[in-house]
Amino acid sequence: MNDILPDEAGLWLWFEDVVRDWLESYGYRNIRMPLVEPTALFKRAIGEVTDIVEKEMYSFEDSLNGDQLTLRPEGTASCVRAVLQHNLLYNAPQRLYYSGPMFRHERPQKGRYRQFHQIGVEALGFAGPDIDAEMILMCARLWHKLGIRDVVLQINTLGDLAARHRHRDKLIAYLEQHKDALDADAARRLHSNPLRILDSKNPAMQEIIAGAPRLMDELDDEALRHFEAVQAILRRHDVAFEINPRLVRGLDYYNRTVFEWVTTRLGAQGTICAGGRFDGLIEQIGGKPQPACGFAMGMERLLALLQEDGMENPPPPLDVYLVHQGEQANALASVVAEQLRDTGLKVLLHCGGGSFKSQMKKADGSNAWCAVIIGDDEAAAGQVTLKPLRGGEQQRIALAELPRRVGELVNKE
Ligand code: ATP
Ligand code: MG
């Protein structure tokens, strides 16, 4: 779990602003859920036979009442829980987003942390391929906005439940024939979650996986039409994609469209965004059946990509560094600082004393537009010295003129 220090946090703030604008431009509304939920919610929503539930959750017992709780490993379960609990789907479908920390007990490495941050986007109550495609188009627009290149879109369809059951039977029969070659994870999942075996990253498994029966061959017409419609919209918008028949979600409630945006520039942790349709989840969590679709982006991975492209932490936004020395001057300085802030300016009031020279050095390094300098003689005369820090002559001016003069300086660029 990492600290995000001020030298990095500016980039996070900038990124969060861009993301918020982008989400609002598609009509998504913010929702904020607690970081902790009953463990049972995640078991039910994510599935018992998954990496997350089997080995990645931070679960604990509430020592006051014995409740079994878990730090959220992802946001979809909490979001759907909140929507059902507050009956948000009663009147209209919902386009929602959230962002924040998620927790998974994984082996930390580049692009993989135990506390990481996701932006999650969910469209609940929409059945058609148009919303699947809209989500993908949204992502494409965000990459464009951020100047991210070199990401590839992979899509697949998981069809509907009946097709997956037909495929599952064939897959189990096939994998049983190759039982000796399965690794421990695969052997364990053979009967509980065979689809997930197709997602194995173990090189030794790749040959068996390549020869496995294809879900694509079992799809019903309606699911195929849905998938075709998604592709048609993507083509109409010139969004390039690859169909990756091995892109899966190993849970019963995932169906039809799945997609991932992948880059080769972050090593093995190359998926920056993953999503798809999960028409079964709302019912699984106890609601009336409703279609749903969503995706989540890993913020650390996206920021790593931006940093690779040379993006730097923006300097702190500061308008005025206020330098002061002398008893009268010090008293006046804090009043002036508040007056400037009243007009909307960002003001750093020097604290801790020191010579004019050492204070000016700090002002020069502060990224402020200007220094306002107050000594006792200025204070006595009702004046201040205004010194532009990005070119220009310093001037002594009347105190009453200061807000206007600083305003002009700051708005020049
Ligand atoms: P992976 O196959 O990389 O483990 P996942 O399928 O577990 O990914 P999702 O649950 O789909 O990942 O999460 C969506 C996104 O969140 C991922 O594409 C990735 O960008 C990010 N993400 C997931 N786990 C981590 C982590 N431990 N640290 C940083 N980012 C993560
Ligand atoms: Mg994972």
PDB file of C-alpha atoms and ligand atoms in Angstrom, residues 51-52 56 73-74 104 106-107 109 111-118 196 199 201 249 254 260-261 268-275 295-302, ligand 1:
ATOM      1  CA  ASP A  51      -8.696 -15.263  -7.342  1.00  0.00           C
ATOM      2  CA  ILE A  52     -10.240 -12.364  -5.477  1.00  0.00           C
ATOM      3  CA  GLU A  56      -7.033 -11.638  -2.281  1.00  0.00           C
ATOM      4  CA  PRO A  73     -11.658  -5.485  -3.563  1.00  0.00           C
ATOM      5  CA  GLU A  74     -13.728  -3.861  -6.332  1.00  0.00           C
ATOM      6  CA  ARG A 104      -6.460  -6.927  -2.761  1.00  0.00           C
ATOM      7  CA  GLU A 106      -1.736  -9.702  -4.098  1.00  0.00           C
ATOM      8  CA  ARG A 107       2.005  -9.891  -4.551  1.00  0.00           C
ATOM      9  CA  GLN A 109       4.901  -5.471  -8.182  1.00  0.00           C
ATOM     10  CA  GLY A 111       1.296  -1.985 -11.659  1.00  0.00           C
ATOM     11  CA  ARG A 112      -0.045  -4.254  -8.921  1.00  0.00           C
ATOM     12  CA  TYR A 113      -0.574  -2.960  -5.406  1.00  0.00           C
ATOM     13  CA  ARG A 114      -2.504  -3.991  -2.331  1.00  0.00           C
ATOM     14  CA  GLN A 115      -4.307  -0.687  -2.142  1.00  0.00           C
ATOM     15  CA  PHE A 116      -4.938   0.626  -5.623  1.00  0.00           C
ATOM     16  CA  HIS A 117      -7.445   3.010  -7.133  1.00  0.00           C
ATOM     17  CA  GLN A 118     -10.152   2.394  -9.636  1.00  0.00           C
ATOM     18  CA  ARG A 196     -11.579 -19.259 -15.907  1.00  0.00           C
ATOM     19  CA  ASP A 199      -7.705 -17.103 -18.765  1.00  0.00           C
ATOM     20  CA  LYS A 201      -1.367 -16.946 -17.772  1.00  0.00           C
ATOM     21  CA  ARG A 249     -14.984 -13.700 -16.956  1.00  0.00           C
ATOM     22  CA  TYR A 254     -21.212 -12.245 -16.715  1.00  0.00           C
ATOM     23  CA  GLU A 260     -10.325  -4.964 -22.128  1.00  0.00           C
ATOM     24  CA  TRP A 261      -7.997  -2.144 -23.103  1.00  0.00           C
ATOM     25  CA  ALA A 268       2.913  -7.845 -17.641  1.00  0.00           C
ATOM     26  CA  GLN A 269       0.380  -5.549 -15.937  1.00  0.00           C
ATOM     27  CA  GLY A 270      -0.899  -4.163 -19.227  1.00  0.00           C
ATOM     28  CA  THR A 271      -4.680  -4.080 -18.731  1.00  0.00           C
ATOM     29  CA  ILE A 272      -5.654  -0.505 -17.937  1.00  0.00           C
ATOM     30  CA  CYS A 273      -9.394  -0.975 -18.218  1.00  0.00           C
ATOM     31  CA  ALA A 274     -11.710  -3.975 -18.150  1.00  0.00           C
ATOM     32  CA  GLY A 275     -15.438  -4.367 -18.352  1.00  0.00           C
ATOM     33  CA  PHE A 295     -16.103  -1.256 -16.506  1.00  0.00           C
ATOM     34  CA  ALA A 296     -13.255  -0.299 -14.187  1.00  0.00           C
ATOM     35  CA  MET A 297      -9.978   1.459 -14.867  1.00  0.00           C
ATOM     36  CA  GLY A 298      -6.827   1.117 -12.811  1.00  0.00           C
ATOM     37  CA  MET A 299      -5.659   4.634 -11.976  1.00  0.00           C
ATOM     38  CA  GLU A 300      -2.074   3.692 -11.064  1.00  0.00           C
ATOM     39  CA  ARG A 301      -1.591   2.008 -14.424  1.00  0.00           C
ATOM     40  CA  LEU A 302      -3.065   4.939 -16.325  1.00  0.00           C
TER      41      LEU A 302
HETATM   42  P1  ATP B   1      -5.444  -8.670 -13.496  1.00  0.00           P
HETATM   43  O1  ATP B   1      -5.741  -9.719 -14.513  1.00  0.00           O
HETATM   44  O2  ATP B   1      -4.394  -7.670 -13.914  1.00  0.00           O
HETATM   45  O3  ATP B   1      -5.243  -9.194 -12.120  1.00  0.00           O
HETATM   46  P2  ATP B   1      -8.186  -8.176 -12.799  1.00  0.00           P
HETATM   47  O4  ATP B   1      -8.997  -8.953 -13.761  1.00  0.00           O
HETATM   48  O5  ATP B   1      -7.974  -8.713 -11.441  1.00  0.00           O
HETATM   49  O6  ATP B   1      -6.769  -7.782 -13.444  1.00  0.00           O
HETATM   50  P3  ATP B   1     -10.214  -6.162 -12.582  1.00  0.00           P
HETATM   51  O7  ATP B   1     -10.802  -6.745 -11.364  1.00  0.00           O
HETATM   52  O8  ATP B   1     -10.920  -6.309 -13.871  1.00  0.00           O
HETATM   53  O9  ATP B   1      -8.713  -6.680 -12.730  1.00  0.00           O
HETATM   54  O10 ATP B   1      -9.878  -4.622 -12.296  1.00  0.00           O
HETATM   55  C1  ATP B   1      -9.958  -3.600 -13.297  1.00  0.00           C
HETATM   56  C2  ATP B   1      -8.656  -2.871 -13.431  1.00  0.00           C
HETATM   57  O11 ATP B   1      -8.130  -2.473 -12.172  1.00  0.00           O
HETATM   58  C3  ATP B   1      -7.532  -3.693 -14.033  1.00  0.00           C
HETATM   59  O12 ATP B   1      -7.640  -3.709 -15.412  1.00  0.00           O
HETATM   60  C4  ATP B   1      -6.309  -2.917 -13.575  1.00  0.00           C
HETATM   61  O13 ATP B   1      -6.089  -1.786 -14.396  1.00  0.00           O
HETATM   62  C5  ATP B   1      -6.706  -2.471 -12.202  1.00  0.00           C
HETATM   63  N1  ATP B   1      -6.164  -3.372 -11.163  1.00  0.00           N
HETATM   64  C6  ATP B   1      -6.644  -4.573 -10.772  1.00  0.00           C
HETATM   65  N2  ATP B   1      -5.914  -5.071  -9.751  1.00  0.00           N
HETATM   66  C7  ATP B   1      -4.944  -4.153  -9.492  1.00  0.00           C
HETATM   67  C8  ATP B   1      -3.879  -4.055  -8.535  1.00  0.00           C
HETATM   68  N3  ATP B   1      -3.674  -4.999  -7.624  1.00  0.00           N
HETATM   69  N4  ATP B   1      -3.078  -2.949  -8.563  1.00  0.00           N
HETATM   70  C9  ATP B   1      -3.276  -1.967  -9.468  1.00  0.00           C
HETATM   71  N5  ATP B   1      -4.261  -1.987 -10.380  1.00  0.00           N
HETATM   72  C10 ATP B   1      -5.091  -3.059 -10.402  1.00  0.00           C
END
